[in-house]
Amino acid sequence: MPFNIPILLTWLRVALIPLVVGVFYLPDAWLSLFEKGMASTIVFIVAAVTDWFDGFLARRWEQTSSFGAFLDPVADKLMVAGALLVLVQLDRVNAVIAFVIIGREITISALREWMAQIGASKSVAVSSLGKIKTTAQMAAIPMLLYYDMLFGVLDTKILGSWLLLVASVLTVWSMFYYLRKAWPLIKETTDKMD
């Protein structure tokens, strides 16, 4: 396993996931619900920034590796899944929306792994649609963790809910986009097996 600054930042993101979730389980005497939301939001944003920064540094310093390419999306998916689960428990996100987003991530990860095994991973490379979905999702989650008025003008409850709804629609759309791109290879492989 290679060890460099980009991979260290990815491991840091993995280590921050329990903090995003765990802060809500601290005793109310320690932090109010608002303070828990604020702390969780800050930790989530720091983790999201490391996601961008580790990729930037890996490319800039030419420190990309197959392990880093594996760990980075795993860290992202764990971070999103952990945050969504706590938001469902806090009744800030509908369980169906969380299921759609998490279910898509599992499906596409499995599809990418299978496509890599048959040497066709470029067929399911990240698309611009996936990037837009991720942007909406990564903006919505901290808003829903914060769940209050921001600067007295921005209602993060409403905006975060709408952004997550948009992200869930894009999630389904991008899943079908990837499955459609992979379908000829899936059909070809299954036909060979018959």
C-alpha atoms as an extended CHARMM CRD file, in Angstrom:
* protein
*
       194  EXT
         1         1  MET       CA              0.0000000000        0.0000000000        0.0000000000  PROA      1               0.0000000000
         2         2  PRO       CA              1.5500000000        3.3210000000       -1.0510000000  PROA      2               0.0000000000
         3         3  PHE       CA              1.6540000000        6.0770000000        1.5350000000  PROA      3               0.0000000000
         4         4  ASN       CA              1.7400000000        9.7240000000        0.5340000000  PROA      4               0.0000000000
         5         5  ILE       CA             -0.0500000000       12.9880000000        1.3480000000  PROA      5               0.0000000000
         6         6  PRO       CA             -3.0680000000       12.3750000000       -0.9580000000  PROA      6               0.0000000000
         7         7  ILE       CA             -3.6610000000        8.9250000000        0.5770000000  PROA      7               0.0000000000
         8         8  LEU       CA             -3.1620000000       10.3800000000        4.0700000000  PROA      8               0.0000000000
         9         9  LEU       CA             -5.8940000000       12.9440000000        3.2800000000  PROA      9               0.0000000000
        10        10  THR       CA             -8.1980000000       10.1510000000        2.0920000000  PROA      10              0.0000000000
        11        11  TRP       CA             -7.5790000000        8.2140000000        5.3310000000  PROA      11              0.0000000000
        12        12  LEU       CA             -8.2930000000       11.4540000000        7.2450000000  PROA      12              0.0000000000
        13        13  ARG       CA            -11.6460000000       11.6470000000        5.4510000000  PROA      13              0.0000000000
        14        14  VAL       CA            -12.4150000000        8.0680000000        6.5190000000  PROA      14              0.0000000000
        15        15  ALA       CA            -11.4780000000        8.9730000000       10.1140000000  PROA      15              0.0000000000
        16        16  LEU       CA            -13.7980000000       12.0100000000       10.0680000000  PROA      16              0.0000000000
        17        17  ILE       CA            -16.8840000000        9.9480000000        9.1490000000  PROA      17              0.0000000000
        18        18  PRO       CA            -17.5630000000        8.7610000000       12.7310000000  PROA      18              0.0000000000
        19        19  LEU       CA            -17.3330000000       12.3830000000       13.9030000000  PROA      19              0.0000000000
        20        20  VAL       CA            -19.9740000000       13.5350000000       11.3880000000  PROA      20              0.0000000000
        21        21  VAL       CA            -22.3420000000       10.8930000000       12.7810000000  PROA      21              0.0000000000
        22        22  GLY       CA            -21.1350000000       10.5880000000       16.3710000000  PROA      22              0.0000000000
        23        23  VAL       CA            -21.5150000000       14.2250000000       17.3480000000  PROA      23              0.0000000000
        24        24  PHE       CA            -25.3070000000       13.7550000000       17.3520000000  PROA      24              0.0000000000
        25        25  TYR       CA            -24.9610000000       11.0660000000       20.0320000000  PROA      25              0.0000000000
        26        26  LEU       CA            -23.1800000000       13.3180000000       22.5190000000  PROA      26              0.0000000000
        27        27  PRO       CA            -25.2190000000       14.1500000000       25.6410000000  PROA      27              0.0000000000
        28        28  ASP       CA            -27.4960000000       17.1740000000       25.2570000000  PROA      28              0.0000000000
        29        29  ALA       CA            -25.7770000000       18.6580000000       28.3320000000  PROA      29              0.0000000000
        30        30  TRP       CA            -22.5570000000       18.8750000000       26.2930000000  PROA      30              0.0000000000
        31        31  LEU       CA            -23.9630000000       20.3560000000       23.0850000000  PROA      31              0.0000000000
        32        32  SER       CA            -27.3790000000       21.6180000000       22.0270000000  PROA      32              0.0000000000
        33        33  LEU       CA            -28.9520000000       20.1690000000       18.8730000000  PROA      33              0.0000000000
        34        34  PHE       CA            -27.9770000000       23.3450000000       17.0050000000  PROA      34              0.0000000000
        35        35  GLU       CA            -24.3450000000       23.0160000000       18.1690000000  PROA      35              0.0000000000
        36        36  LYS       CA            -24.3010000000       19.3450000000       17.1760000000  PROA      36              0.0000000000
        37        37  GLY       CA            -25.5780000000       20.2960000000       13.7330000000  PROA      37              0.0000000000
        38        38  MET       CA            -22.9730000000       23.0440000000       13.4250000000  PROA      38              0.0000000000
        39        39  ALA       CA            -20.1260000000       20.7190000000       14.4910000000  PROA      39              0.0000000000
        40        40  SER       CA            -21.2730000000       17.9460000000       12.1400000000  PROA      40              0.0000000000
        41        41  THR       CA            -21.5750000000       20.4190000000        9.2590000000  PROA      41              0.0000000000
        42        42  ILE       CA            -18.0490000000       21.7400000000        9.8080000000  PROA      42              0.0000000000
        43        43  VAL       CA            -16.5800000000       18.2260000000        9.9800000000  PROA      43              0.0000000000
        44        44  PHE       CA            -18.4890000000       17.1930000000        6.8260000000  PROA      44              0.0000000000
        45        45  ILE       CA            -17.2530000000       20.2620000000        4.9320000000  PROA      45              0.0000000000
        46        46  VAL       CA            -13.6460000000       19.6140000000        6.0390000000  PROA      46              0.0000000000
        47        47  ALA       CA            -14.0040000000       16.0090000000        4.8480000000  PROA      47              0.0000000000
        48        48  ALA       CA            -15.4810000000       17.1750000000        1.5200000000  PROA      48              0.0000000000
        49        49  VAL       CA            -12.5930000000       19.6190000000        1.0250000000  PROA      49              0.0000000000
        50        50  THR       CA            -10.0700000000       16.8150000000        1.6080000000  PROA      50              0.0000000000
        51        51  ASP       CA            -11.8880000000       14.8760000000       -1.1290000000  PROA      51              0.0000000000
        52        52  TRP       CA            -11.1650000000       17.6020000000       -3.6510000000  PROA      52              0.0000000000
        53        53  PHE       CA             -7.6880000000       18.3320000000       -2.2970000000  PROA      53              0.0000000000
        54        54  ASP       CA             -6.3880000000       14.7420000000       -2.2550000000  PROA      54              0.0000000000
        55        55  GLY       CA             -7.3180000000       14.2570000000       -5.9220000000  PROA      55              0.0000000000
        56        56  PHE       CA             -5.7750000000       17.5930000000       -6.8640000000  PROA      56              0.0000000000
        57        57  LEU       CA             -2.5050000000       16.8010000000       -5.0710000000  PROA      57              0.0000000000
        58        58  ALA       CA             -2.3380000000       13.2410000000       -6.4210000000  PROA      58              0.0000000000
        59        59  ARG       CA             -2.5820000000       14.5350000000       -9.9970000000  PROA      59              0.0000000000
        60        60  ARG       CA             -0.3070000000       17.5150000000       -9.4390000000  PROA      60              0.0000000000
        61        61  TRP       CA              2.4430000000       15.5370000000       -7.6900000000  PROA      61              0.0000000000
        62        62  GLU       CA              1.8950000000       12.5100000000       -9.9310000000  PROA      62              0.0000000000
        63        63  GLN       CA              1.1510000000       10.3520000000       -6.9110000000  PROA      63              0.0000000000
        64        64  THR       CA             -1.9010000000        8.5850000000       -8.2790000000  PROA      64              0.0000000000
        65        65  SER       CA             -2.1100000000        4.8920000000       -7.4290000000  PROA      65              0.0000000000
        66        66  SER       CA             -4.5320000000        2.0300000000       -7.8530000000  PROA      66              0.0000000000
        67        67  PHE       CA             -4.9480000000        1.9180000000       -4.0640000000  PROA      67              0.0000000000
        68        68  GLY       CA             -5.7920000000        5.6360000000       -3.9710000000  PROA      68              0.0000000000
        69        69  ALA       CA             -8.2360000000        5.1560000000       -6.8590000000  PROA      69              0.0000000000
        70        70  PHE       CA             -9.8990000000        2.3940000000       -4.8210000000  PROA      70              0.0000000000
        71        71  LEU       CA             -9.9090000000        4.1510000000       -1.4250000000  PROA      71              0.0000000000
        72        72  ASP       CA            -11.0980000000        7.5800000000       -2.5810000000  PROA      72              0.0000000000
        73        73  PRO       CA            -14.5820000000        6.5590000000       -3.8030000000  PROA      73              0.0000000000
        74        74  VAL       CA            -14.9960000000        4.1730000000       -0.8500000000  PROA      74              0.0000000000
        75        75  ALA       CA            -14.3380000000        7.0810000000        1.5450000000  PROA      75              0.0000000000
        76        76  ASP       CA            -16.8220000000        9.2740000000       -0.3670000000  PROA      76              0.0000000000
        77        77  LYS       CA            -19.5470000000        6.6500000000       -0.2760000000  PROA      77              0.0000000000
        78        78  LEU       CA            -19.0260000000        5.9310000000        3.4340000000  PROA      78              0.0000000000
        79        79  MET       CA            -19.1780000000        9.6460000000        4.2040000000  PROA      79              0.0000000000
        80        80  VAL       CA            -22.4060000000       10.1570000000        2.2550000000  PROA      80              0.0000000000
        81        81  ALA       CA            -24.0390000000        6.9630000000        3.5880000000  PROA      81              0.0000000000
        82        82  GLY       CA            -23.1330000000        7.8040000000        7.2040000000  PROA      82              0.0000000000
        83        83  ALA       CA            -24.4790000000       11.3450000000        6.9100000000  PROA      83              0.0000000000
        84        84  LEU       CA            -27.6870000000       10.1910000000        5.1890000000  PROA      84              0.0000000000
        85        85  LEU       CA            -28.3460000000        7.5540000000        7.8450000000  PROA      85              0.0000000000
        86        86  VAL       CA            -28.0300000000       10.0770000000       10.6620000000  PROA      86              0.0000000000
        87        87  LEU       CA            -30.2510000000       12.5090000000        8.7290000000  PROA      87              0.0000000000
        88        88  VAL       CA            -32.8960000000        9.7880000000        8.3470000000  PROA      88              0.0000000000
        89        89  GLN       CA            -32.7240000000        9.1360000000       12.0900000000  PROA      89              0.0000000000
        90        90  LEU       CA            -33.1100000000       12.8560000000       12.7800000000  PROA      90              0.0000000000
        91        91  ASP       CA            -36.1360000000       12.8530000000       10.4280000000  PROA      91              0.0000000000
        92        92  ARG       CA            -34.5060000000       15.4020000000        8.1400000000  PROA      92              0.0000000000
        93        93  VAL       CA            -34.3190000000       13.0810000000        5.1090000000  PROA      93              0.0000000000
        94        94  ASN       CA            -36.9150000000       10.6360000000        3.8370000000  PROA      94              0.0000000000
        95        95  ALA       CA            -35.7020000000        7.0260000000        4.0810000000  PROA      95              0.0000000000
        96        96  VAL       CA            -36.7180000000        6.3800000000        0.4500000000  PROA      96              0.0000000000
        97        97  ILE       CA            -34.4240000000        9.1700000000       -0.7910000000  PROA      97              0.0000000000
        98        98  ALA       CA            -31.5560000000        7.8380000000        1.3460000000  PROA      98              0.0000000000
        99        99  PHE       CA            -32.1930000000        4.3110000000        0.0190000000  PROA      99              0.0000000000
       100       100  VAL       CA            -32.1940000000        5.5260000000       -3.6040000000  PROA      100             0.0000000000
       101       101  ILE       CA            -28.8770000000        7.3660000000       -3.1580000000  PROA      101             0.0000000000
       102       102  ILE       CA            -27.1330000000        4.6080000000       -1.1780000000  PROA      102             0.0000000000
       103       103  GLY       CA            -28.5980000000        1.8590000000       -3.3860000000  PROA      103             0.0000000000
       104       104  ARG       CA            -27.3470000000        3.5800000000       -6.5220000000  PROA      104             0.0000000000
       105       105  GLU       CA            -23.8570000000        3.9260000000       -5.0640000000  PROA      105             0.0000000000
       106       106  ILE       CA            -23.7390000000        0.2000000000       -4.2820000000  PROA      106             0.0000000000
       107       107  THR       CA            -25.1010000000       -0.7180000000       -7.7310000000  PROA      107             0.0000000000
       108       108  ILE       CA            -22.6880000000        1.4800000000       -9.6670000000  PROA      108             0.0000000000
       109       109  SER       CA            -19.7180000000        0.3930000000       -7.5150000000  PROA      109             0.0000000000
       110       110  ALA       CA            -20.5440000000       -3.2440000000       -8.2490000000  PROA      110             0.0000000000
       111       111  LEU       CA            -20.9880000000       -2.4490000000      -11.9460000000  PROA      111             0.0000000000
       112       112  ARG       CA            -17.6190000000       -0.6530000000      -12.0800000000  PROA      112             0.0000000000
       113       113  GLU       CA            -15.8980000000       -3.5510000000      -10.3180000000  PROA      113             0.0000000000
       114       114  TRP       CA            -17.4010000000       -6.0580000000      -12.7430000000  PROA      114             0.0000000000
       115       115  MET       CA            -16.5470000000       -3.8810000000      -15.7650000000  PROA      115             0.0000000000
       116       116  ALA       CA            -12.9580000000       -3.5890000000      -14.5170000000  PROA      116             0.0000000000
       117       117  GLN       CA            -12.7450000000       -7.3810000000      -14.2720000000  PROA      117             0.0000000000
       118       118  ILE       CA            -13.7000000000       -7.7470000000      -17.9260000000  PROA      118             0.0000000000
       119       119  GLY       CA            -11.3390000000       -4.9200000000      -18.9360000000  PROA      119             0.0000000000
       120       120  ALA       CA            -13.9990000000       -2.3610000000      -19.8110000000  PROA      120             0.0000000000
       121       121  SER       CA            -13.8180000000        0.0830000000      -16.9110000000  PROA      121             0.0000000000
       122       122  LYS       CA            -13.6830000000        3.0950000000      -19.2620000000  PROA      122             0.0000000000
       123       123  SER       CA            -17.2550000000        2.2900000000      -20.2980000000  PROA      123             0.0000000000
       124       124  VAL       CA            -18.4730000000        3.3830000000      -16.8570000000  PROA      124             0.0000000000
       125       125  ALA       CA            -16.0310000000        6.2150000000      -16.1460000000  PROA      125             0.0000000000
       126       126  VAL       CA            -17.4300000000        9.1470000000      -14.1660000000  PROA      126             0.0000000000
       127       127  SER       CA            -19.6650000000       11.3200000000      -16.3460000000  PROA      127             0.0000000000
       128       128  SER       CA            -20.5710000000       14.9980000000      -16.0620000000  PROA      128             0.0000000000
       129       129  LEU       CA            -24.0570000000       13.8900000000      -14.9600000000  PROA      129             0.0000000000
       130       130  GLY       CA            -22.4870000000       11.9940000000      -12.0470000000  PROA      130             0.0000000000
       131       131  LYS       CA            -20.4350000000       15.0520000000      -11.1350000000  PROA      131             0.0000000000
       132       132  ILE       CA            -23.5230000000       17.2910000000      -11.0730000000  PROA      132             0.0000000000
       133       133  LYS       CA            -25.2950000000       14.7120000000       -8.8910000000  PROA      133             0.0000000000
       134       134  THR       CA            -22.3450000000       14.6340000000       -6.5030000000  PROA      134             0.0000000000
       135       135  THR       CA            -22.1990000000       18.4460000000       -6.3270000000  PROA      135             0.0000000000
       136       136  ALA       CA            -25.9110000000       18.6980000000       -5.4650000000  PROA      136             0.0000000000
       137       137  GLN       CA            -25.5550000000       15.9320000000       -2.8820000000  PROA      137             0.0000000000
       138       138  MET       CA            -22.4420000000       17.4110000000       -1.2700000000  PROA      138             0.0000000000
       139       139  ALA       CA            -24.1440000000       20.8190000000       -1.0130000000  PROA      139             0.0000000000
       140       140  ALA       CA            -27.4190000000       19.3860000000        0.3520000000  PROA      140             0.0000000000
       141       141  ILE       CA            -25.9790000000       17.1900000000        3.1130000000  PROA      141             0.0000000000
       142       142  PRO       CA            -24.1790000000       19.9210000000        5.1180000000  PROA      142             0.0000000000
       143       143  MET       CA            -27.2680000000       22.1230000000        4.8190000000  PROA      143             0.0000000000
       144       144  LEU       CA            -29.4150000000       19.3520000000        6.2760000000  PROA      144             0.0000000000
       145       145  LEU       CA            -26.8620000000       18.6760000000        9.0130000000  PROA      145             0.0000000000
       146       146  TYR       CA            -26.9100000000       22.3920000000        9.9040000000  PROA      146             0.0000000000
       147       147  TYR       CA            -30.7220000000       22.5770000000        9.5610000000  PROA      147             0.0000000000
       148       148  ASP       CA            -31.2560000000       26.2160000000       10.5170000000  PROA      148             0.0000000000
       149       149  MET       CA            -31.2740000000       29.7070000000        9.0380000000  PROA      149             0.0000000000
       150       150  LEU       CA            -27.8760000000       30.6950000000        7.6600000000  PROA      150             0.0000000000
       151       151  PHE       CA            -26.9700000000       34.3880000000        8.0240000000  PROA      151             0.0000000000
       152       152  GLY       CA            -30.6430000000       34.9900000000        8.8100000000  PROA      152             0.0000000000
       153       153  VAL       CA            -31.6090000000       34.7420000000        5.1290000000  PROA      153             0.0000000000
       154       154  LEU       CA            -30.9460000000       31.2180000000        3.8330000000  PROA      154             0.0000000000
       155       155  ASP       CA            -33.2390000000       28.4650000000        5.0770000000  PROA      155             0.0000000000
       156       156  THR       CA            -30.9670000000       25.4350000000        4.8540000000  PROA      156             0.0000000000
       157       157  LYS       CA            -33.8790000000       23.1050000000        5.7190000000  PROA      157             0.0000000000
       158       158  ILE       CA            -35.7480000000       24.0040000000        2.5270000000  PROA      158             0.0000000000
       159       159  LEU       CA            -32.7580000000       24.4990000000        0.2060000000  PROA      159             0.0000000000
       160       160  GLY       CA            -31.0250000000       21.3410000000        1.4780000000  PROA      160             0.0000000000
       161       161  SER       CA            -34.2080000000       19.2930000000        1.0110000000  PROA      161             0.0000000000
       162       162  TRP       CA            -34.6740000000       20.5450000000       -2.5490000000  PROA      162             0.0000000000
       163       163  LEU       CA            -31.0270000000       19.9650000000       -3.4370000000  PROA      163             0.0000000000
       164       164  LEU       CA            -31.1900000000       16.4260000000       -2.0740000000  PROA      164             0.0000000000
       165       165  LEU       CA            -34.3560000000       15.7930000000       -4.0650000000  PROA      165             0.0000000000
       166       166  VAL       CA            -32.5590000000       17.0250000000       -7.2010000000  PROA      166             0.0000000000
       167       167  ALA       CA            -29.5860000000       14.8060000000       -6.2840000000  PROA      167             0.0000000000
       168       168  SER       CA            -31.8570000000       11.7730000000       -5.8910000000  PROA      168             0.0000000000
       169       169  VAL       CA            -33.4360000000       12.3510000000       -9.3330000000  PROA      169             0.0000000000
       170       170  LEU       CA            -29.9640000000       12.7530000000      -10.8640000000  PROA      170             0.0000000000
       171       171  THR       CA            -28.9060000000        9.6360000000       -8.9490000000  PROA      171             0.0000000000
       172       172  VAL       CA            -31.5290000000        7.5060000000      -10.6980000000  PROA      172             0.0000000000
       173       173  TRP       CA            -30.8830000000        9.1910000000      -14.0380000000  PROA      173             0.0000000000
       174       174  SER       CA            -27.1150000000        8.6570000000      -13.8300000000  PROA      174             0.0000000000
       175       175  MET       CA            -27.5930000000        5.0320000000      -12.7150000000  PROA      175             0.0000000000
       176       176  PHE       CA            -29.6470000000        4.3070000000      -15.8430000000  PROA      176             0.0000000000
       177       177  TYR       CA            -27.0800000000        6.2190000000      -17.9210000000  PROA      177             0.0000000000
       178       178  TYR       CA            -24.2600000000        3.9660000000      -16.6420000000  PROA      178             0.0000000000
       179       179  LEU       CA            -26.3490000000        0.8010000000      -16.9800000000  PROA      179             0.0000000000
       180       180  ARG       CA            -27.3130000000        1.7350000000      -20.5480000000  PROA      180             0.0000000000
       181       181  LYS       CA            -23.6410000000        2.3080000000      -21.4400000000  PROA      181             0.0000000000
       182       182  ALA       CA            -22.6810000000       -1.0210000000      -19.8870000000  PROA      182             0.0000000000
       183       183  TRP       CA            -25.6570000000       -2.9860000000      -21.2820000000  PROA      183             0.0000000000
       184       184  PRO       CA            -24.0240000000       -4.0950000000      -24.5840000000  PROA      184             0.0000000000
       185       185  LEU       CA            -21.0940000000       -5.5810000000      -22.6500000000  PROA      185             0.0000000000
       186       186  ILE       CA            -23.3930000000       -7.1530000000      -20.0600000000  PROA      186             0.0000000000
       187       187  LYS       CA            -25.4610000000       -8.7170000000      -22.8530000000  PROA      187             0.0000000000
       188       188  GLU       CA            -22.3710000000       -9.8900000000      -24.7290000000  PROA      188             0.0000000000
       189       189  THR       CA            -20.9010000000      -11.4880000000      -21.5990000000  PROA      189             0.0000000000
       190       190  THR       CA            -24.1390000000      -13.2240000000      -20.6250000000  PROA      190             0.0000000000
       191       191  ASP       CA            -24.6540000000      -14.4510000000      -24.2040000000  PROA      191             0.0000000000
       192       192  LYS       CA            -21.1990000000      -16.0910000000      -24.0900000000  PROA      192             0.0000000000
       193       193  MET       CA            -22.1430000000      -17.8310000000      -20.8660000000  PROA      193             0.0000000000
       194       194  ASP       CA            -25.2850000000      -19.3840000000      -22.4350000000  PROA      194             0.0000000000
